[in-house]
Amino acid sequence: MEPLTPSPKPSIKELGLDLMTLSGFQLWVTLFLPFAFFVLYFLLAANNYWIPAVLSTMALSFTTYGSTSHDLVHENLKLNKTLNAAFLSILELLCFRSGHAYKLSHLYHHKRFPHEDDVEGAASRMSLGRTLVEGVVFQFKIYFWALSQSRGRKFHTLIIAEGVSVLAFIAFCIYSAQYTSLFLVYMFLMIAGSWIIPLVTSYLVHTPHGANELRQTRLFRGAFFSAIAFNHLFHLEHHLYPMVPHKNWPRLAKRLDAYFRKEGIEPLEVKF
């Protein structure tokens, strides 16, 4: 039987405070890589290189919600609060999403998972088919949830402004179609790209009926999962230490391996 209470996890100080810092180059790459993919899409699409252009939008979606925006949500990049908020709003706007609705729902997910009031983690309790449908409505759900939760708080006006900005960006993309299809295609690609978020960030990585926090999120290891997730599939590690920026997740994972073995946590691994 799985123990209800795991052994105390190592403190971040025991694991190494270096896990919480990035070099100047790492910070620069983290902040500006999504903008590079945004520009790259239009350069490639304008010259009819559509396959790499589509791949650029996929990279943009990945490097925002799962990487840079995620670090901004947790304020892991050590930026001042105003600059952190501005980057979060702008980067998520590029993907037709509200950055601060994401922040509110994601921090609540960390606080409440696996409880049923966790809107972000809801897909972990759904069937695969229902999860795919959830992807289509997910951004609407977290946006209106965040609006109701933020009423009377400092985020409320900002979330409204982000929603209006998304609508204005959509209107611009539709209007521009009479001159060029680039923005309209971009809009459809980015919105459709967000449909897999509940599948990837909730359904595939969580086991909500596990006995404790070590068994409510899957542990992944091996070259296969590292390759398909671009070295990002460290969800259990992230739940345990949300203050660690994504570029340091691989090092965090190595330092936690002994603790996981001690607790009997078996990783999912594909061996060839």
XYZ file of C-alpha atoms in Angstrom:
272
model
C 0.000 0.000 0.000
C 1.250 3.489 -0.838
C 2.182 5.546 2.255
C -0.182 8.451 2.871
C 2.626 10.708 4.043
C 5.991 10.687 2.241
C 9.289 11.417 3.941
C 10.101 15.132 4.119
C 11.473 16.316 0.813
C 14.939 17.918 0.681
C 14.905 21.671 1.091
C 15.923 23.814 -1.862
C 18.944 24.831 0.205
C 19.975 21.185 0.522
C 19.529 20.625 -3.191
C 21.464 23.772 -4.069
C 20.451 27.419 -4.278
C 22.147 27.561 -7.685
C 18.999 25.893 -9.018
C 17.137 29.176 -8.547
C 19.468 31.328 -10.639
C 20.132 31.715 -14.360
C 23.119 33.132 -16.174
C 22.657 36.360 -18.109
C 22.694 34.416 -21.377
C 20.069 31.938 -20.140
C 17.832 34.815 -19.045
C 18.216 36.555 -22.399
C 17.362 33.376 -24.312
C 14.400 32.649 -22.047
C 12.899 36.110 -22.528
C 13.533 36.686 -26.219
C 13.339 33.246 -27.866
C 9.518 33.412 -28.120
C 9.770 36.779 -29.921
C 12.283 35.229 -32.312
C 9.828 32.464 -33.218
C 7.057 35.055 -33.678
C 9.163 37.034 -36.166
C 10.437 33.865 -37.819
C 6.896 32.730 -38.638
C 6.193 35.890 -40.647
C 9.567 35.840 -42.408
C 9.088 32.228 -43.460
C 5.386 32.476 -44.305
C 5.932 35.623 -46.378
C 8.365 33.624 -48.515
C 6.020 30.603 -48.738
C 8.113 28.349 -46.520
C 4.999 27.059 -44.837
C 6.284 23.923 -43.135
C 8.997 25.725 -41.127
C 6.569 28.616 -40.588
C 4.056 26.243 -38.952
C 6.874 24.711 -36.903
C 7.738 28.232 -35.718
C 4.219 28.710 -34.339
C 4.482 25.366 -32.549
C 7.804 26.468 -31.055
C 6.254 29.788 -30.025
C 3.396 28.061 -28.226
C 5.847 25.716 -26.501
C 8.304 28.423 -25.436
C 5.548 30.585 -23.981
C 3.033 28.505 -22.002
C 5.462 25.728 -21.070
C 8.663 27.723 -20.693
C 9.029 31.504 -20.547
C 5.448 32.403 -19.600
C 5.530 29.612 -17.040
C 8.642 31.108 -15.424
C 6.983 34.529 -15.469
C 3.887 33.076 -13.774
C 6.079 31.843 -10.920
C 8.254 34.991 -11.021
C 11.338 32.775 -11.307
C 13.352 35.068 -13.573
C 14.108 37.628 -10.842
C 12.648 40.526 -12.858
C 10.992 43.431 -11.104
C 7.238 42.939 -10.816
C 6.290 45.544 -13.430
C 8.628 44.108 -16.067
C 7.592 40.546 -15.193
C 3.905 41.449 -15.618
C 4.568 43.233 -18.919
C 6.461 40.294 -20.422
C 3.753 37.871 -19.269
C 0.952 39.953 -20.809
C 2.763 40.502 -24.113
C 3.998 36.938 -24.615
C 0.625 35.384 -23.903
C -1.096 37.988 -26.083
C 1.051 36.762 -28.995
C -0.676 33.400 -28.440
C -4.179 34.926 -28.020
C -4.243 34.156 -24.283
C -4.496 36.174 -21.077
C -1.218 35.989 -19.194
C -2.640 36.875 -15.820
C -5.627 34.536 -16.155
C -2.971 31.868 -16.718
C -1.061 33.083 -13.658
C -4.097 33.025 -11.394
C -5.283 29.590 -12.529
C -1.822 28.026 -12.479
C -0.894 29.231 -8.998
C -4.285 28.007 -7.797
C -3.511 24.642 -9.424
C -0.340 24.404 -7.355
C -2.270 25.302 -4.238
C -5.317 23.057 -4.735
C -4.489 20.056 -6.964
C -6.026 17.431 -6.908
C -9.175 19.081 -5.496
C -12.135 19.431 -7.851
C -12.124 23.241 -7.704
C -8.786 23.239 -9.565
C -9.871 24.430 -13.014
C -6.467 23.890 -14.588
C -6.105 20.335 -13.317
C -9.655 19.275 -14.206
C -8.534 17.331 -17.295
C -6.541 14.933 -15.099
C -9.894 13.437 -14.018
C -11.350 13.270 -17.530
C -11.294 10.645 -20.266
C -8.977 11.181 -23.212
C -11.865 12.164 -25.487
C -13.271 14.623 -22.968
C -9.782 16.086 -22.492
C -9.489 16.784 -26.214
C -12.838 18.602 -26.127
C -11.668 20.464 -23.012
C -8.762 21.850 -25.016
C -11.127 23.769 -27.305
C -12.858 25.555 -24.412
C -9.978 25.627 -21.922
C -8.823 29.208 -22.476
C -12.392 30.484 -22.138
C -12.829 28.521 -18.905
C -9.702 29.775 -17.205
C -10.299 33.341 -18.422
C -13.813 33.625 -17.013
C -12.784 31.689 -13.884
C -9.947 34.178 -13.374
C -12.300 37.113 -13.921
C -14.621 35.861 -11.179
C -11.776 34.997 -8.809
C -9.949 38.283 -9.293
C -12.940 40.563 -8.725
C -11.920 43.221 -6.221
C -8.215 42.301 -6.558
C -5.366 44.052 -8.398
C -5.314 41.496 -11.244
C -8.943 42.102 -12.248
C -8.467 45.198 -14.413
C -5.352 43.716 -15.993
C -7.172 40.494 -16.902
C -9.976 42.524 -18.496
C -7.400 44.539 -20.450
C -5.706 41.360 -21.633
C -9.032 39.943 -22.789
C -9.819 43.129 -24.725
C -6.325 43.044 -26.248
C -6.833 39.453 -27.417
C -10.140 40.433 -29.072
C -8.455 43.429 -30.717
C -5.632 41.205 -32.018
C -8.199 38.755 -33.414
C -10.077 41.628 -35.086
C -6.819 42.880 -36.613
C -5.985 39.419 -37.971
C -9.428 39.102 -39.560
C -9.331 42.639 -40.979
C -5.847 42.134 -42.428
C -7.069 39.138 -44.457
C -8.167 41.501 -47.242
C -4.497 42.392 -47.729
C -2.623 39.264 -46.644
C -3.492 35.865 -45.219
C -0.414 35.724 -42.978
C -2.053 37.060 -39.819
C -5.260 35.083 -40.230
C -3.344 31.826 -40.694
C -1.159 32.745 -37.729
C -4.254 33.302 -35.588
C -5.769 29.913 -36.464
C -2.473 28.097 -35.887
C -1.855 29.691 -32.495
C -5.411 29.215 -31.220
C -5.465 25.596 -32.375
C -2.044 25.095 -30.792
C -3.514 25.958 -27.392
C -6.059 23.149 -27.692
C -3.529 20.532 -26.557
C -2.688 22.326 -23.297
C -5.041 20.307 -21.025
C -3.804 17.074 -22.618
C -0.114 17.872 -22.131
C -0.163 19.795 -18.848
C -2.905 17.920 -16.981
C -4.158 14.619 -18.433
C -0.805 13.039 -19.339
C 1.208 14.133 -16.308
C -1.137 13.803 -13.332
C -2.605 10.916 -11.342
C -5.057 12.731 -9.057
C -6.055 9.640 -7.073
C -2.516 9.014 -5.823
C -2.040 8.732 -2.068
C 0.223 11.780 -1.689
C 1.946 14.548 -3.637
C 4.693 12.216 -4.871
C 2.115 9.909 -6.446
C -0.296 12.500 -7.830
C 2.081 13.553 -10.602
C 3.971 11.184 -12.878
C 7.757 10.931 -12.863
C 9.359 10.716 -16.325
C 12.876 9.651 -17.191
C 14.869 8.521 -20.227
C 15.984 9.750 -23.619
C 12.598 9.158 -25.292
C 10.585 11.475 -23.036
C 13.439 13.972 -22.959
C 13.445 14.133 -26.759
C 9.684 14.422 -27.342
C 9.303 17.086 -24.620
C 12.530 18.953 -25.409
C 13.863 18.233 -21.916
C 10.779 19.762 -20.256
C 8.991 16.708 -18.857
C 9.809 17.281 -15.186
C 6.312 17.924 -13.884
C 6.668 16.172 -10.531
C 9.891 18.029 -9.865
C 8.164 21.285 -10.750
C 5.255 20.613 -8.397
C 7.680 19.962 -5.560
C 9.906 22.982 -6.298
C 7.939 25.574 -8.311
C 10.559 28.242 -7.591
C 13.092 26.582 -9.928
C 13.133 28.069 -13.481
C 12.527 25.629 -16.319
C 16.107 25.708 -17.620
C 17.268 24.172 -14.334
C 14.705 21.330 -14.246
C 17.133 18.692 -15.625
C 19.666 19.450 -12.869
C 16.900 19.475 -10.263
C 15.753 16.050 -11.485
C 19.225 14.532 -11.133
C 19.561 15.833 -7.594
C 16.168 14.356 -6.663
C 16.727 10.864 -8.093
C 18.032 9.448 -4.803
C 15.029 10.842 -2.909
C 12.594 9.345 -5.424
C 14.296 5.951 -5.205
C 14.112 6.091 -1.418
C 10.379 6.820 -1.617
C 9.783 4.015 -4.119
C 8.676 6.291 -6.932
C 9.034 4.368 -10.184
C 9.601 6.583 -13.218
C 7.887 6.090 -16.556
C 10.636 5.292 -19.042
C 10.699 3.952 -22.588
C 13.661 1.656 -23.132
C 14.857 0.541 -26.538
